[in-house]
XYZ file of C-alpha atoms in Angstrom:
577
model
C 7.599 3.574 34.483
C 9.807 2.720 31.819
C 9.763 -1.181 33.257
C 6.253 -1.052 32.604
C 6.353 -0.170 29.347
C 9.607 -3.017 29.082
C 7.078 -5.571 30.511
C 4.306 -5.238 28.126
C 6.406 -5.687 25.031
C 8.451 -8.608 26.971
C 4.590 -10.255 27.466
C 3.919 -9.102 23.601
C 7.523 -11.040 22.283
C 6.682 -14.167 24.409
C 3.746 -14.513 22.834
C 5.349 -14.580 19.297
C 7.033 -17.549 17.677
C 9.733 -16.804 14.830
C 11.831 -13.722 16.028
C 15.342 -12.971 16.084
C 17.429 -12.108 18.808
C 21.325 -10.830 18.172
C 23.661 -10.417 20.617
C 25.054 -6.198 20.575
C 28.400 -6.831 18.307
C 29.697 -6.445 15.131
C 25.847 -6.465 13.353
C 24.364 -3.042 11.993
C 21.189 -2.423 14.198
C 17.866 -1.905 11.920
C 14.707 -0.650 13.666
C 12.029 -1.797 11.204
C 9.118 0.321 11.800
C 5.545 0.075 10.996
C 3.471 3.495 11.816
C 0.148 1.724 13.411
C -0.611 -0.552 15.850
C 0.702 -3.944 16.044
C -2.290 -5.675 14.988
C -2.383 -3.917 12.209
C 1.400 -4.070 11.392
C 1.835 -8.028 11.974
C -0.685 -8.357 9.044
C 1.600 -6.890 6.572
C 3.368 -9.740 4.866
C 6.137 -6.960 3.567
C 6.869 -6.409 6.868
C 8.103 -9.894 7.338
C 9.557 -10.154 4.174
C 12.185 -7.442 5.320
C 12.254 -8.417 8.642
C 13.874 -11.878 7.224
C 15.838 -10.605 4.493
C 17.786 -8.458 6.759
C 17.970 -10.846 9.407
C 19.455 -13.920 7.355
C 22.320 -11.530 6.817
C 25.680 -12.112 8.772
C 26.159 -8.410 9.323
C 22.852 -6.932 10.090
C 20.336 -7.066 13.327
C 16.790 -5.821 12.688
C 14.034 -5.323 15.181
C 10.604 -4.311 14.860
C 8.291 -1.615 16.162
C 4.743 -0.138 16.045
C 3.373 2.802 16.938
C 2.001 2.198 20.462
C -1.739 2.581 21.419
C -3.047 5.716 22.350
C -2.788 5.059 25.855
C 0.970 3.879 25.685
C 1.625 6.475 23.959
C 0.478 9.377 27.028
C 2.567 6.739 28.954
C 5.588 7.435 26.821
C 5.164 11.158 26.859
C 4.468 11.587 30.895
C 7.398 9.326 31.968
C 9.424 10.606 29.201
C 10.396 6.826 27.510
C 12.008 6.468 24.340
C 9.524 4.528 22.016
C 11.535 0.855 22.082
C 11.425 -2.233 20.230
C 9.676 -5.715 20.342
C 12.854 -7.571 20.235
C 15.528 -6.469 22.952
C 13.164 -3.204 24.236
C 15.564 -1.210 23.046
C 15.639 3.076 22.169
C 14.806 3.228 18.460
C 17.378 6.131 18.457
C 19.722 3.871 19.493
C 19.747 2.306 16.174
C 22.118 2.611 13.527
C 19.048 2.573 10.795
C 15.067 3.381 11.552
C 13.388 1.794 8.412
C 9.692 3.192 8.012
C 7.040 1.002 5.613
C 5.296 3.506 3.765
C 1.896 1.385 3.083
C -0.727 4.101 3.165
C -0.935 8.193 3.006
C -3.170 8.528 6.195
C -0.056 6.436 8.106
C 2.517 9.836 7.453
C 0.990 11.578 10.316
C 2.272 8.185 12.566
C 5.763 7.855 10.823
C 6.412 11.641 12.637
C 4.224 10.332 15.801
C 6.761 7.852 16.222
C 10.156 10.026 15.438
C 9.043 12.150 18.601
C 8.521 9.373 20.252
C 11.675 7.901 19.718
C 13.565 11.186 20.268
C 14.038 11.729 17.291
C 14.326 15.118 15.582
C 11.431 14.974 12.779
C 13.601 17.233 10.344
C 16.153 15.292 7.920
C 18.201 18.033 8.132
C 17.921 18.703 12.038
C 19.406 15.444 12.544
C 23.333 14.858 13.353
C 26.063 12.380 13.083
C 24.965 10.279 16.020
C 21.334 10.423 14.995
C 20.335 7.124 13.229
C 19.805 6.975 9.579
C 16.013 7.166 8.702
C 14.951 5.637 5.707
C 11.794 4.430 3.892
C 10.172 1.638 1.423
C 7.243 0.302 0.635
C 4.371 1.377 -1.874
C 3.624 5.120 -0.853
C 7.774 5.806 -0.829
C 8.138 4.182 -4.334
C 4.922 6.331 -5.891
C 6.193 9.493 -4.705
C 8.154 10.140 -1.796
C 8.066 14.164 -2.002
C 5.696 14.642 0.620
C 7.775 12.494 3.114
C 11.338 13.726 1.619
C 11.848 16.724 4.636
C 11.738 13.837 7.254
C 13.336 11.126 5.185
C 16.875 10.088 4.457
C 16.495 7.476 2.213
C 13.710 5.993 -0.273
C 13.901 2.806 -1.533
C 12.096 2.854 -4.730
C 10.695 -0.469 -5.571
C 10.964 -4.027 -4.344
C 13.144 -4.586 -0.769
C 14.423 -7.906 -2.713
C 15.639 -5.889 -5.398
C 17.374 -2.859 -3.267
C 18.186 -3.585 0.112
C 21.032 -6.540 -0.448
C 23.255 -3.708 -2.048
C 22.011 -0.812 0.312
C 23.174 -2.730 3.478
C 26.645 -3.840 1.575
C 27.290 -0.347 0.820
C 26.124 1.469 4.164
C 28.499 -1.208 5.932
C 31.587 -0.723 3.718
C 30.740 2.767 4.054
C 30.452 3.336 7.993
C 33.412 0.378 8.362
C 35.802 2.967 6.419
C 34.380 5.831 8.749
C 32.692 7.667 6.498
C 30.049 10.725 7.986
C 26.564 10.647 7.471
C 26.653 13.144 4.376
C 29.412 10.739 2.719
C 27.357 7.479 3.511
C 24.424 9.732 1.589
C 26.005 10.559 -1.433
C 27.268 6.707 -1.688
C 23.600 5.236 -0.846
C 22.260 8.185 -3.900
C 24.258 6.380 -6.063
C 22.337 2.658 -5.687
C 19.818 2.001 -7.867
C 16.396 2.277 -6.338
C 17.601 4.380 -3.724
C 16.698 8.376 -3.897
C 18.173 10.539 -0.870
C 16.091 13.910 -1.210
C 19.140 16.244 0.062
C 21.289 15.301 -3.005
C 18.642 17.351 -5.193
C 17.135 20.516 -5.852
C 13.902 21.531 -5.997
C 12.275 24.226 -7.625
C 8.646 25.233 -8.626
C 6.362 27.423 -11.311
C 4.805 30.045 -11.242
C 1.573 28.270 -10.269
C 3.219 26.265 -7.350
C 2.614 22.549 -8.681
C 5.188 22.526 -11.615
C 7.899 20.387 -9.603
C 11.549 20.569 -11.356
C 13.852 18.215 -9.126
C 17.458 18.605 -10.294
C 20.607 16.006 -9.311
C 23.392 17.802 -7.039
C 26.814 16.829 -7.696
C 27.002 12.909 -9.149
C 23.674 11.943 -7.978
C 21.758 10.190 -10.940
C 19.320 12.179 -13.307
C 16.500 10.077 -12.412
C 16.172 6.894 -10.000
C 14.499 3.718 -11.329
C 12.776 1.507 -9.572
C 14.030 -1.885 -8.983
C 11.580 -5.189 -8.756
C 12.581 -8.533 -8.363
C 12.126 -10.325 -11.494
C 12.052 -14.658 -9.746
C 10.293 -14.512 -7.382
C 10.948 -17.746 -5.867
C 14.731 -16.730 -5.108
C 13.350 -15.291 -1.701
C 10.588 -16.613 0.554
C 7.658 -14.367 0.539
C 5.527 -16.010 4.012
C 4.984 -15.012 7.628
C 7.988 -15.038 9.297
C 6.885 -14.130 12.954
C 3.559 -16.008 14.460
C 1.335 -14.212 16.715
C -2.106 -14.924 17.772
C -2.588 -10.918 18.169
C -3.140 -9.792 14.651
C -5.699 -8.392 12.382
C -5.467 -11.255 10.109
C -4.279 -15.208 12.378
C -3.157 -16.516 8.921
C -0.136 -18.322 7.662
C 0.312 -15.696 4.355
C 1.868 -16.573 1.118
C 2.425 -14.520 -1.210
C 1.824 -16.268 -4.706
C 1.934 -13.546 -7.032
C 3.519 -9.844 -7.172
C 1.863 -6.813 -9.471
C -0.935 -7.197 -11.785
C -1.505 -6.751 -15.892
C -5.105 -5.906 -15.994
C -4.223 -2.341 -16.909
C -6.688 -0.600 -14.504
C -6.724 2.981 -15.184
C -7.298 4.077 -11.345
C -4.455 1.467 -9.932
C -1.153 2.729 -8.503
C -0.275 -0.724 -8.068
C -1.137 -1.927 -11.217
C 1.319 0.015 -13.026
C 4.168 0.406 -10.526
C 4.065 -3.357 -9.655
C 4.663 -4.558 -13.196
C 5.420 -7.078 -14.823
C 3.030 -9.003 -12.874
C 5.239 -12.557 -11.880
C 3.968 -15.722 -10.372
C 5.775 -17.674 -8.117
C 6.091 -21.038 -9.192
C 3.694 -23.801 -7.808
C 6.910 -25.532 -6.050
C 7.986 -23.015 -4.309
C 4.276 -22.600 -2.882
C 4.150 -25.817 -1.934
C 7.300 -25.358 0.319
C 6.069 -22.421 2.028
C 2.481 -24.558 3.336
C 5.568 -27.057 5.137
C 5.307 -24.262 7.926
C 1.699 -23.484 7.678
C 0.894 -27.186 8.261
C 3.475 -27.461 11.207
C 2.184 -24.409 12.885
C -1.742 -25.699 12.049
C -2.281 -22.418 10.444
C -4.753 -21.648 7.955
C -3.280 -20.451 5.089
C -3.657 -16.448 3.307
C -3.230 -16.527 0.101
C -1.581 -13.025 -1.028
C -1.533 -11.402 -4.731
C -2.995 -8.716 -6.621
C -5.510 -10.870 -7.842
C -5.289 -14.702 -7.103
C -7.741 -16.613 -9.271
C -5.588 -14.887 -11.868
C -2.469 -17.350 -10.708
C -2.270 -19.894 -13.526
C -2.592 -22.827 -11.491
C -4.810 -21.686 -8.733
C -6.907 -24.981 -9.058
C -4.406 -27.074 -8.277
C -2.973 -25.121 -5.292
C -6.520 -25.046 -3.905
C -6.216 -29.135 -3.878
C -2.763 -28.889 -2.262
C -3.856 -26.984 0.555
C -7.589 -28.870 1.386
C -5.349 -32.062 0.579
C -2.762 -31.029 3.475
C -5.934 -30.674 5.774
C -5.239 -26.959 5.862
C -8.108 -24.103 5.179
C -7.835 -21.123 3.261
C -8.233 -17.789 2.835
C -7.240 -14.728 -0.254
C -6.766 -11.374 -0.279
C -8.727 -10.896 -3.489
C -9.813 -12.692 -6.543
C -11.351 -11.526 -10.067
C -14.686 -12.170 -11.065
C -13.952 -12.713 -14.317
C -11.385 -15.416 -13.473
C -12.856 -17.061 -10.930
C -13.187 -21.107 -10.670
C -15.787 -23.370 -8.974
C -12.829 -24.920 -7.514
C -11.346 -21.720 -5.523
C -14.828 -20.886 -4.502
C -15.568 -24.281 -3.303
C -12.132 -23.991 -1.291
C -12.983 -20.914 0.016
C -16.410 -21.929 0.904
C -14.602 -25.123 2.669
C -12.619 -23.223 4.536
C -15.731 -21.042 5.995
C -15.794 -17.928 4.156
C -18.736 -16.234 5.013
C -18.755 -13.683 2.668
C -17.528 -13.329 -0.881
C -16.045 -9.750 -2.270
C -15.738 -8.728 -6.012
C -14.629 -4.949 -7.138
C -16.165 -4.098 -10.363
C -15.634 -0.223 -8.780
C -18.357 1.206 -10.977
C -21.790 0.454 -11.380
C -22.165 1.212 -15.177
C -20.709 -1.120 -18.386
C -19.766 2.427 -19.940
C -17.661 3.461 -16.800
C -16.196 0.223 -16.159
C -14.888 0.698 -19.864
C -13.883 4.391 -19.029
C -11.694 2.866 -15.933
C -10.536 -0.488 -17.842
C -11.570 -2.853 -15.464
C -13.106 -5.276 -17.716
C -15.325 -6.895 -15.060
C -19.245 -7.240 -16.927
C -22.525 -7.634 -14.850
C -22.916 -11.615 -16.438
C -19.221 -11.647 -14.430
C -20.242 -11.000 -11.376
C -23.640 -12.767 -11.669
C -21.367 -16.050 -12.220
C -19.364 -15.640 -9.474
C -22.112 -14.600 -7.075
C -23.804 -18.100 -8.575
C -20.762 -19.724 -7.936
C -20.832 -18.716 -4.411
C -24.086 -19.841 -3.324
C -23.729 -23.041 -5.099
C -20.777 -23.691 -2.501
C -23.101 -22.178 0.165
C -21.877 -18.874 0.598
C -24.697 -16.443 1.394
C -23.145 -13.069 1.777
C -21.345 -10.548 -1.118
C -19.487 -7.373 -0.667
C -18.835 -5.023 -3.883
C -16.325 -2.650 -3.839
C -17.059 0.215 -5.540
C -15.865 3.962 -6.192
C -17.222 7.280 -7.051
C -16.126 10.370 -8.749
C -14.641 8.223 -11.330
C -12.969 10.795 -14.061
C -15.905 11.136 -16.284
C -18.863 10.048 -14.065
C -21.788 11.159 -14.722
C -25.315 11.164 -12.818
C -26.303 7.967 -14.734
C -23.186 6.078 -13.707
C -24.172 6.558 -9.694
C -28.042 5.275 -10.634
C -25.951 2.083 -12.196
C -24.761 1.748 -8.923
C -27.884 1.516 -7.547
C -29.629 -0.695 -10.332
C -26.428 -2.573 -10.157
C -26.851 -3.291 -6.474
C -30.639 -3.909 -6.616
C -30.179 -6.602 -9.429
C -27.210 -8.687 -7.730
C -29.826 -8.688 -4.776
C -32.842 -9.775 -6.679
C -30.535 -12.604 -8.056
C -29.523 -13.442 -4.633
C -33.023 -14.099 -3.113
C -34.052 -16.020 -6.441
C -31.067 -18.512 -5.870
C -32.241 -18.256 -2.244
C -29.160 -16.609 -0.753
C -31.123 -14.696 1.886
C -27.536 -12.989 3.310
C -26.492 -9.431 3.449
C -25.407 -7.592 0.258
C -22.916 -5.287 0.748
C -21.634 -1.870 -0.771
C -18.424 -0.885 0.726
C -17.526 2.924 -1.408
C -14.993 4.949 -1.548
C -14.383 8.321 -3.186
C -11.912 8.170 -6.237
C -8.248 9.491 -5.589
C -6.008 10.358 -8.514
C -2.739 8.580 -7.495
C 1.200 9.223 -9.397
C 2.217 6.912 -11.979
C -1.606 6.180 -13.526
C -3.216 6.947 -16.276
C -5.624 9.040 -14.186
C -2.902 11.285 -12.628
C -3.652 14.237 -14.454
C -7.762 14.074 -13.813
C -8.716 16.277 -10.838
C -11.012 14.605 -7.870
C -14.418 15.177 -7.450
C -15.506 18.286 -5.828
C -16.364 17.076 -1.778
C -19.963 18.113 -2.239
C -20.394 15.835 -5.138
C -18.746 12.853 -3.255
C -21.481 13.488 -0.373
C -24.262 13.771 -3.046
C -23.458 10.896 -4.641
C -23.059 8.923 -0.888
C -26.418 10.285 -0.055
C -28.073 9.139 -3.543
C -26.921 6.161 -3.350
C -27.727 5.418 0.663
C -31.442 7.009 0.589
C -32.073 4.831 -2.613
C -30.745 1.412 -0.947
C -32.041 2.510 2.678
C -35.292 0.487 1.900
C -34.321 -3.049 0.780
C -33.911 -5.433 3.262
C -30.478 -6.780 3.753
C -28.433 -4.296 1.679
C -25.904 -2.479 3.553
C -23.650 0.904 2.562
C -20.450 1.767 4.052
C -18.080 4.847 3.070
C -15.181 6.218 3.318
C -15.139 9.690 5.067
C -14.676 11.767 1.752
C -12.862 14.537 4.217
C -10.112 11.930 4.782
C -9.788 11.026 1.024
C -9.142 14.171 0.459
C -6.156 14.145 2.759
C -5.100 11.429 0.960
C -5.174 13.119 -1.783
C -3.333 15.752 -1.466
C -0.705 13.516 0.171
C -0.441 11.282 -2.756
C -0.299 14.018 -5.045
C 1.893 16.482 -3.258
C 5.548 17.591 -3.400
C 7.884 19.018 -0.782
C 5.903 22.184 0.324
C 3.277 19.267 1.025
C 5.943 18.140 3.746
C 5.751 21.762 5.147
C 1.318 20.901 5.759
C 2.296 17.984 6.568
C 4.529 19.125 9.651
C 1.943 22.102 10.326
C -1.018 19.688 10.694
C 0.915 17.305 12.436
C 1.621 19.891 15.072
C -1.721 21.262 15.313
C -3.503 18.195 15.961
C -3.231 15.543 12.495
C -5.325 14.910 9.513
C -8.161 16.776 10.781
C -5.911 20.236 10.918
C -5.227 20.099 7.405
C -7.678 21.610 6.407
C -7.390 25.196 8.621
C -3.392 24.241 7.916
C -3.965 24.756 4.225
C -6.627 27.586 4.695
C -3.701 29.564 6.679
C -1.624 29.174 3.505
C -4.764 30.782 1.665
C -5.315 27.108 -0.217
C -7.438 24.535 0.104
C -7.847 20.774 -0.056
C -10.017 21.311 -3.201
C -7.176 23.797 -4.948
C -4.656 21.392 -4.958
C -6.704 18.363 -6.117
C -9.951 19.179 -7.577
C -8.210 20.620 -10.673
C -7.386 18.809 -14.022
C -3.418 18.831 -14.025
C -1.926 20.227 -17.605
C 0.359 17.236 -20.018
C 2.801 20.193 -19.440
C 3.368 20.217 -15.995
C 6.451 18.429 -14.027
C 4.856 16.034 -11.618
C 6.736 15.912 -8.364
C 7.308 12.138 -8.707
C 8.672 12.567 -12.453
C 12.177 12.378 -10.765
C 11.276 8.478 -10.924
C 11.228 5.430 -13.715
C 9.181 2.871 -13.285
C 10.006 1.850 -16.559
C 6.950 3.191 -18.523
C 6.328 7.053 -20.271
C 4.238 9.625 -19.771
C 3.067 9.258 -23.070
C 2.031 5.582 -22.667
C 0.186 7.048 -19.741
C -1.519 9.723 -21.983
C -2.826 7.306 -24.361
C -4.312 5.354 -21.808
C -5.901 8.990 -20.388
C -6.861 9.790 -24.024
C -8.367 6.428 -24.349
C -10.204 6.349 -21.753
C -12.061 10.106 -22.697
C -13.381 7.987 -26.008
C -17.001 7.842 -26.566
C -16.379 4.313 -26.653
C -13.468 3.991 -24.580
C -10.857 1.803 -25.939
C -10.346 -1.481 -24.157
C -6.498 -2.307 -22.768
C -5.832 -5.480 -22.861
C -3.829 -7.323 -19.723
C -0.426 -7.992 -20.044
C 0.846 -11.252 -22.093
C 4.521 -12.984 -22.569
C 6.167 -11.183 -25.558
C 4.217 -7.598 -24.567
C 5.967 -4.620 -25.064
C 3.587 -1.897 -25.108
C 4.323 0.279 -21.728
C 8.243 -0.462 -22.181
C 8.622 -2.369 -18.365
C 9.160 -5.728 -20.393
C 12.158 -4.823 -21.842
């Protein structure tokens, strides 16, 4: 059976335009993994950005894989088939180094999925000398790792630009001077960005959170994460083309991080300082776009906030290419991007002022006001648009019952407006439940209790129900709360983790937890004391607790204290050295 298997990723590659083939010799193999499905997966413009950074190197052979779909994946089990790559069809385990993306929390349950199906033994320290070296990057790995460190090698913590070019020079000089796995460790420890778990100790308090991680040996103190400060030294566009994917874009990534100081956003802080790629180096990555007759995805925290956004909108309509972005502010919003956007048959236009109220949009710093999102929603039906998504969250720190009725008054306004300007589309509220993630402000505030989440869902639905045309989708609040204690958890998380896993995924947590006589709501639904040592404290991302406090502090105010976005000569969090 295994040629069947063999046939369907053959029939998968030759559908693809882009890939790299290396003969077996002299290049260290790479298994570049992505833990869902390949549509998913071939949407993820990091995922090509490492694929071709490790390819363009002389010494170095990387190969992708996804987690197969469910019905592969009994196929893989009942004729006993090593889960295999796109590229050559080859046994991950046969690789030298099985690289994981760490995108989202809810994905940790595939990264072990696809260890047993690549023979793998799930435990770091299970593993031997002719087992291949597991390692992981990406967004999840740089906020905290912990959870993921009893299956994990490796972490690179930050930006694949910044880490990976002296990872892969050491790991080769390393293995070429025949050095064993625990050697090549200790070496890799010593990179910057890179934390290897088994070259530190952990310990905990009395109450089981307090997380003291101390260095074995030489391994550094603490491991700062690395970010690649020009962005225009290293493409950042789809590499591979494949008409199978969740998003059939050319993507471009114009921007990296964001300044606006949101209070909820991992990224926000951990992505800093926000950098723009410069218009000319844009323009070169559309060359491929317009040879390939690809509309074009433009990628960033927040692209209207790209200085010359205008501009770039004309380059691209002017090539006869259409567009498309992964997210724009209302507050910086143009005519001119709409219009674009509009050209290019959007359908629908999405804004995230996450809360309903002015007074919790101040607690969370988003700085989005209603006359903000009224202009853009004008915007948009001026250029014909005639549908609007909000994003919006609940169980903000400091919500109270008023803030989820100025989600509802919020909603019923920005309709109104659209049937006076005759925009007779859907309106719609896509929610999810707050999670306190490492590295914000808000890491210290507790989630909302599950029962409030569903009251608030239910408010909000039974008071929309009735108006024509305005539609309410959610989050299951039992799955944010996995993610929540994923995000926030430290290496006895791993041990759930595994125990879930094994029992049946996310959904066992819960009786997984219950067996350890905690729940979901213990280890989350708490406030989390200044005092205590955060499992991801054994990282820098170049900012202090304390900045983080004063945001917290500031954000408790009566009148919570505006933060202002990040500007050249800044040198208030401590990134901007």
């Amino acid at each position: 059976m295994s040629w069947k298997l063999k046939e369907q990723l053959k029939n998968m590659l030759a559908e693809e335009s882009g890939y790299y083939i290396y003969h077996a010799g002299g290049r260290t193999r790479v298994a570049l993994l992505y833990p869902n499905s390949y549509f998913v997966g071939m949407s993820n413009l990091g995922l090509h950005i490492v694929y071709r950074l490790l390819n363009q190197r002389d010494d170095t052979a990387c190969e992708r894989g996804f987690l197969p779909e469910k019905r592969q994946q009994d196929e893989y089990v009942k004729h006993k088939v090593q889960l295999m790559t796109m590229e050559t069809q080859s046994a991950v385990s046969s690789f030298d180094i099985v690289a994981f993306m760490m995108s989202f929390e809810m994905d940790y349950f595939n990264i072990l999925r696809m260890l047993e199906l690549g023979k793998i033994k799930l435990l770091a320290t299970e593993r031997g000398e002719m087992d291949p070296l597991v390692i992981a990057g990406g967004p999840c790995a740089t906020f905290n790792p912990e959870p993921m460190s009893p299956f994990v090698d490796a972490f690179i913590i930050g930006e694949g630009e910044a880490v990976m070019p002296a990872f892969m020079d050491a790991y080769n000089r390393a293995r070429g001077e025949g050095r064993s796995k625990e050697e090549i460790l200790s070496i890799l420890a010593k990179i910057p960005g890179v934390y290897v778990p088994s070259r530190y100790e952990v310990s905990y308090g009395l109450d089981g959170y307090d997380t003291q991680i101390k260095p074995v040996g030489d391994a550094p103190e603490r491991i700062c994460r690395q970010w690649q400060e020009n962005l225009d030294e290293y493409p950042g566009e789809t590499a591979i083309y494949t008409e199978n994917t969740e998003f059939n874009l050319h993507l471009v990534e114009i921007a990296r991080g964001c300044g606006r100081h949101c209070r909820f956003c991992m990224a926000g802080y951990c992505f800093r300082r926000p950098r723009n790629r410069s218009l000319e180096a844009i323009e070169k990555m559309l060359v491929a776009a317009k040879e390939k007759g690809r509309r074009v995805g433009l990628m960033g925290a927040a692209i209207s906030d790209y200085p010359e956004i205008d501009q770039l909108c004309r380059e691209i309509l002017g090539d006869g290419l259409s567009m498309s972005v992964a997210s724009f502010r209302a507050d910086s919003v143009t005519q001119e991007l709409v219009d674009s956007l509009a050209a290019s048959g959007l359908k629908t236009l999405t804004m995230a002022p996450e809360a309903g109220s002015t007074r919790m949009r101040a607690v969370i710093n988003k700085g989005i006001e209603e006359e903000h999102l009224l202009n853009a929603m004008s915007m948009g039906i001026k250029a014909g648009i005639r549908n609007f998504r909000l994003y919006i969250m609940i169980g903000l720190p400091g919500e109270e019952p008023s803030d989820i009725q100025g989600i509802i008054d919020m909603a019923l306004k920005l309709k109104d407006f659209m049937e006076e300007k005759g925009a007779t589309g859907r309106l719609t509220l896509s929610i999810n439940p707050f999670i306190p993630k490492p590295f914000t402000p808000f890491q210290w505030s507790p989630m909302a209790p599950i029962k409030y989440i569903q009251g608030a869902l239910k408010e909000i639905t039974n008071a929309l129900r009735k108006r024509h045309n305005i539609e309410v989708i959610a989050e299951s609040p039992r799955d944010a709360y996995v993610q929540a204690v994923l995000a926030r958890g430290n290496r006895k998380t791993g041990q759930y983790l595994l125990e879930a896993y094994e029992n049946g995924g996310s959904k066992a947590m819960k009786s997984v937890l219950k067996s350890h006589k905690l729940s979901m709501e213990d280890l989350v639904s708490h406030p989390v004391s200044f005092d205590n040592i955060l499992p991801w404290d054994i990282l820098d991302m170049g900012f202090t607790k304390d900045y983080l406090k004063k945001e917290l502090i500031e954000s408790q105010q009566e009148k919570p204290k505006h933060t202002l976005q990040c500007f050249d000569g800044c040198k208030r969090c401590g990134v901007c050295k």
